[in-house]
Amino acid sequence: MLQRRAASANLVSKAGDTVMRPTYLLPALLACAACVAQPQAGPASQAAQACFWPSQVSGFSDAGPDRALVRIGTRETWELTLSPGCPDVDWAMKIGIKSRSGERICSGRPAELLVPNASGSGLRSCMVSSVRRLSPEEAAVDGQTSAP
C-alpha cells in the first residue's frame, strides 16, 4: 500500500510573518544541491527559469481581479495570475503558495495559492495560471518595492 506524503506550504501574513514552516528539509537540500551542480546558463535562459522558494515570501497584496503580488525579501516582487473564481486575496490575512511541479515556484510552472477560510479552519486552494517576476519599474508602479 502506497502512502502519500502531505505537501507543506508556508502561510505568510500580510505583515510578512511566516506562520507555518516547511517540515521536509531533505528534499529542499537535495534540490538546492542539484541547482549548484548545474552549469551557468545565459541571461535569457536564466530569466525564463526565474524561481523562488515559498519560504522566501515576505508579504503579499491584492493587485486587482485574479491577480496577486508576492514580495520576496525587499527587492523582488512577483505577479501571480489566478484562475477565475479564486478566493479574494484582498480580504485574506495570510496566504500560502506551493509549487505543483517541484519545490520552487518558477515562471512557466504551475503553482497553487492557499487561502485560509474565514472561519479559520481549512484552506481554499486556487490554481495560479501564470507566475512572473516584475521588473523594478513595474513593481514601483504597483507600489511594492522599498528603496534600493
mmCIF file of C-alpha atoms in Angstrom:
data_model
loop_
_atom_site.group_PDB
_atom_site.id
_atom_site.type_symbol
_atom_site.label_atom_id
_atom_site.label_comp_id
_atom_site.label_asym_id
_atom_site.label_seq_id
_atom_site.Cartn_x
_atom_site.Cartn_y
_atom_site.Cartn_z
ATOM 1 C CA MET A 1 0.000 0.000 0.000
ATOM 2 C CA LEU A 2 1.454 3.353 -1.034
ATOM 3 C CA GLN A 3 1.159 6.320 1.249
ATOM 4 C CA ARG A 4 1.179 9.895 0.038
ATOM 5 C CA ARG A 5 3.191 12.455 1.920
ATOM 6 C CA ALA A 6 1.294 15.684 2.599
ATOM 7 C CA ALA A 7 2.762 18.675 0.804
ATOM 8 C CA SER A 8 3.814 21.517 3.040
ATOM 9 C CA ALA A 9 3.438 25.187 2.279
ATOM 10 C CA ASN A 10 4.280 28.347 4.166
ATOM 11 C CA LEU A 11 1.480 30.650 5.142
ATOM 12 C CA VAL A 12 2.615 34.263 5.128
ATOM 13 C CA SER A 13 0.732 37.096 6.803
ATOM 14 C CA LYS A 14 0.306 40.468 5.093
ATOM 15 C CA ALA A 15 2.897 41.815 7.527
ATOM 16 C CA GLY A 16 5.317 39.172 6.239
ATOM 17 C CA ASP A 17 5.399 36.890 9.293
ATOM 18 C CA THR A 18 5.872 33.227 8.443
ATOM 19 C CA VAL A 19 3.074 31.293 10.101
ATOM 20 C CA MET A 20 3.966 27.752 9.124
ATOM 21 C CA ARG A 21 7.418 26.385 8.261
ATOM 22 C CA PRO A 22 8.055 23.525 5.808
ATOM 23 C CA THR A 23 8.570 20.202 7.520
ATOM 24 C CA TYR A 24 10.544 18.413 4.836
ATOM 25 C CA LEU A 25 14.043 19.871 4.625
ATOM 26 C CA LEU A 26 15.801 16.951 2.952
ATOM 27 C CA PRO A 27 14.084 17.388 -0.449
ATOM 28 C CA ALA A 28 14.849 21.120 -0.332
ATOM 29 C CA LEU A 29 18.503 20.451 0.430
ATOM 30 C CA LEU A 30 18.721 17.913 -2.374
ATOM 31 C CA ALA A 31 17.056 20.323 -4.802
ATOM 32 C CA CYS A 32 19.458 23.053 -3.724
ATOM 33 C CA ALA A 33 22.431 20.750 -4.289
ATOM 34 C CA ALA A 34 21.111 19.952 -7.767
ATOM 35 C CA CYS A 35 20.885 23.683 -8.537
ATOM 36 C CA VAL A 36 24.501 24.234 -7.546
ATOM 37 C CA ALA A 37 25.677 21.402 -9.787
ATOM 38 C CA GLN A 38 24.036 22.855 -12.917
ATOM 39 C CA PRO A 39 26.243 24.779 -15.369
ATOM 40 C CA GLN A 40 25.707 28.512 -15.672
ATOM 41 C CA ALA A 41 23.265 29.478 -18.414
ATOM 42 C CA GLY A 42 22.995 32.703 -20.370
ATOM 43 C CA PRO A 43 20.832 35.635 -19.195
ATOM 44 C CA ALA A 44 17.912 34.714 -21.478
ATOM 45 C CA SER A 45 17.571 31.201 -20.092
ATOM 46 C CA GLN A 46 18.052 32.451 -16.507
ATOM 47 C CA ALA A 47 15.152 34.875 -16.951
ATOM 48 C CA ALA A 48 12.993 32.072 -18.335
ATOM 49 C CA GLN A 49 13.821 29.893 -15.322
ATOM 50 C CA ALA A 50 13.418 32.596 -12.667
ATOM 51 C CA CYS A 51 12.287 30.921 -9.439
ATOM 52 C CA PHE A 52 11.785 31.494 -5.728
ATOM 53 C CA TRP A 53 11.230 29.259 -2.715
ATOM 54 C CA PRO A 54 7.831 29.540 -0.972
ATOM 55 C CA SER A 55 9.692 30.153 2.309
ATOM 56 C CA GLN A 56 11.195 33.343 0.809
ATOM 57 C CA VAL A 57 7.820 35.106 0.551
ATOM 58 C CA SER A 58 7.877 38.091 2.914
ATOM 59 C CA GLY A 59 4.453 39.576 2.155
ATOM 60 C CA PHE A 60 1.635 39.814 -0.352
ATOM 61 C CA SER A 61 -1.059 42.134 -1.663
ATOM 62 C CA ASP A 62 -4.105 42.038 -3.887
ATOM 63 C CA ALA A 63 -3.481 43.516 -7.330
ATOM 64 C CA GLY A 64 -6.972 43.516 -8.782
ATOM 65 C CA PRO A 65 -9.229 40.828 -10.192
ATOM 66 C CA ASP A 66 -7.490 37.471 -10.475
ATOM 67 C CA ARG A 67 -4.079 38.943 -9.609
ATOM 68 C CA ALA A 68 -1.877 38.866 -6.518
ATOM 69 C CA LEU A 69 1.598 40.192 -5.840
ATOM 70 C CA VAL A 70 4.080 38.473 -3.541
ATOM 71 C CA ARG A 71 7.213 40.099 -2.174
ATOM 72 C CA ILE A 72 10.454 38.155 -1.951
ATOM 73 C CA GLY A 73 12.614 39.970 0.577
ATOM 74 C CA THR A 74 12.758 43.706 -0.033
ATOM 75 C CA ARG A 75 13.861 43.810 -3.669
ATOM 76 C CA GLU A 76 11.715 41.377 -5.665
ATOM 77 C CA THR A 77 8.029 41.363 -6.482
ATOM 78 C CA TRP A 78 6.307 38.560 -8.362
ATOM 79 C CA GLU A 79 2.910 38.657 -10.033
ATOM 80 C CA LEU A 80 0.591 35.661 -9.728
ATOM 81 C CA THR A 81 -2.234 35.448 -12.249
ATOM 82 C CA LEU A 82 -5.015 33.462 -10.612
ATOM 83 C CA SER A 83 -7.644 31.267 -12.212
ATOM 84 C CA PRO A 84 -11.138 32.812 -12.344
ATOM 85 C CA GLY A 85 -13.218 32.256 -9.214
ATOM 86 C CA CYS A 86 -10.302 32.229 -6.777
ATOM 87 C CA PRO A 87 -10.759 33.411 -3.192
ATOM 88 C CA ASP A 88 -10.410 37.167 -2.756
ATOM 89 C CA VAL A 89 -6.806 37.793 -1.693
ATOM 90 C CA ASP A 90 -7.688 41.363 -0.678
ATOM 91 C CA TRP A 91 -9.567 40.100 2.380
ATOM 92 C CA ALA A 92 -7.064 37.386 3.310
ATOM 93 C CA MET A 93 -4.859 37.953 6.351
ATOM 94 C CA LYS A 94 -2.413 35.256 5.229
ATOM 95 C CA ILE A 95 -1.810 33.060 2.206
ATOM 96 C CA GLY A 96 0.267 30.071 1.254
ATOM 97 C CA ILE A 97 1.802 29.160 -2.068
ATOM 98 C CA LYS A 98 3.132 25.840 -3.273
ATOM 99 C CA SER A 99 4.518 24.523 -6.491
ATOM 100 C CA ARG A 100 2.662 21.817 -8.365
ATOM 101 C CA SER A 101 5.867 20.687 -10.074
ATOM 102 C CA GLY A 102 8.872 20.531 -7.787
ATOM 103 C CA GLU A 103 9.785 22.555 -4.741
ATOM 104 C CA ARG A 104 10.310 26.071 -6.155
ATOM 105 C CA ILE A 105 7.821 28.492 -7.697
ATOM 106 C CA CYS A 106 9.046 29.282 -11.216
ATOM 107 C CA SER A 107 7.910 31.201 -14.268
ATOM 108 C CA GLY A 108 6.147 28.825 -16.632
ATOM 109 C CA ARG A 109 5.404 26.181 -13.992
ATOM 110 C CA PRO A 110 2.051 25.514 -12.310
ATOM 111 C CA ALA A 111 1.524 26.689 -8.733
ATOM 112 C CA GLU A 112 -1.299 26.785 -6.207
ATOM 113 C CA LEU A 113 -2.354 29.603 -3.888
ATOM 114 C CA LEU A 114 -3.778 28.602 -0.489
ATOM 115 C CA VAL A 115 -6.147 30.963 1.321
ATOM 116 C CA PRO A 116 -7.452 30.096 4.818
ATOM 117 C CA ASN A 117 -11.226 30.016 5.235
ATOM 118 C CA ALA A 118 -12.746 32.951 7.127
ATOM 119 C CA SER A 119 -13.725 30.527 9.904
ATOM 120 C CA GLY A 120 -10.057 29.724 10.456
ATOM 121 C CA SER A 121 -10.460 26.021 9.754
ATOM 122 C CA GLY A 122 -9.233 24.638 6.468
ATOM 123 C CA LEU A 123 -7.810 26.158 3.317
ATOM 124 C CA ARG A 124 -9.258 27.031 -0.054
ATOM 125 C CA SER A 125 -6.979 26.459 -2.993
ATOM 126 C CA CYS A 126 -6.673 28.341 -6.230
ATOM 127 C CA MET A 127 -4.680 27.467 -9.324
ATOM 128 C CA VAL A 128 -2.075 30.014 -10.358
ATOM 129 C CA SER A 129 -2.134 30.184 -14.148
ATOM 130 C CA SER A 130 0.931 32.403 -14.541
ATOM 131 C CA VAL A 131 3.940 33.417 -12.428
ATOM 132 C CA ARG A 132 6.340 36.184 -13.415
ATOM 133 C CA ARG A 133 8.938 38.392 -11.775
ATOM 134 C CA LEU A 134 8.153 42.076 -12.116
ATOM 135 C CA SER A 135 10.849 44.471 -13.254
ATOM 136 C CA PRO A 136 11.788 47.139 -10.695
ATOM 137 C CA GLU A 137 9.841 49.677 -12.774
ATOM 138 C CA GLU A 138 6.686 47.527 -12.835
ATOM 139 C CA ALA A 139 6.967 46.829 -9.108
ATOM 140 C CA ALA A 140 7.361 50.551 -8.381
ATOM 141 C CA VAL A 141 4.154 51.265 -10.319
ATOM 142 C CA ASP A 142 2.377 48.702 -8.122
ATOM 143 C CA GLY A 143 3.949 50.318 -5.037
ATOM 144 C CA GLN A 144 5.578 47.118 -3.858
ATOM 145 C CA THR A 145 9.303 47.888 -3.668
ATOM 146 C CA SER A 146 11.311 49.557 -0.976
ATOM 147 C CA ALA A 147 14.235 51.860 -1.593
ATOM 148 C CA PRO A 148 17.315 50.058 -3.026
#
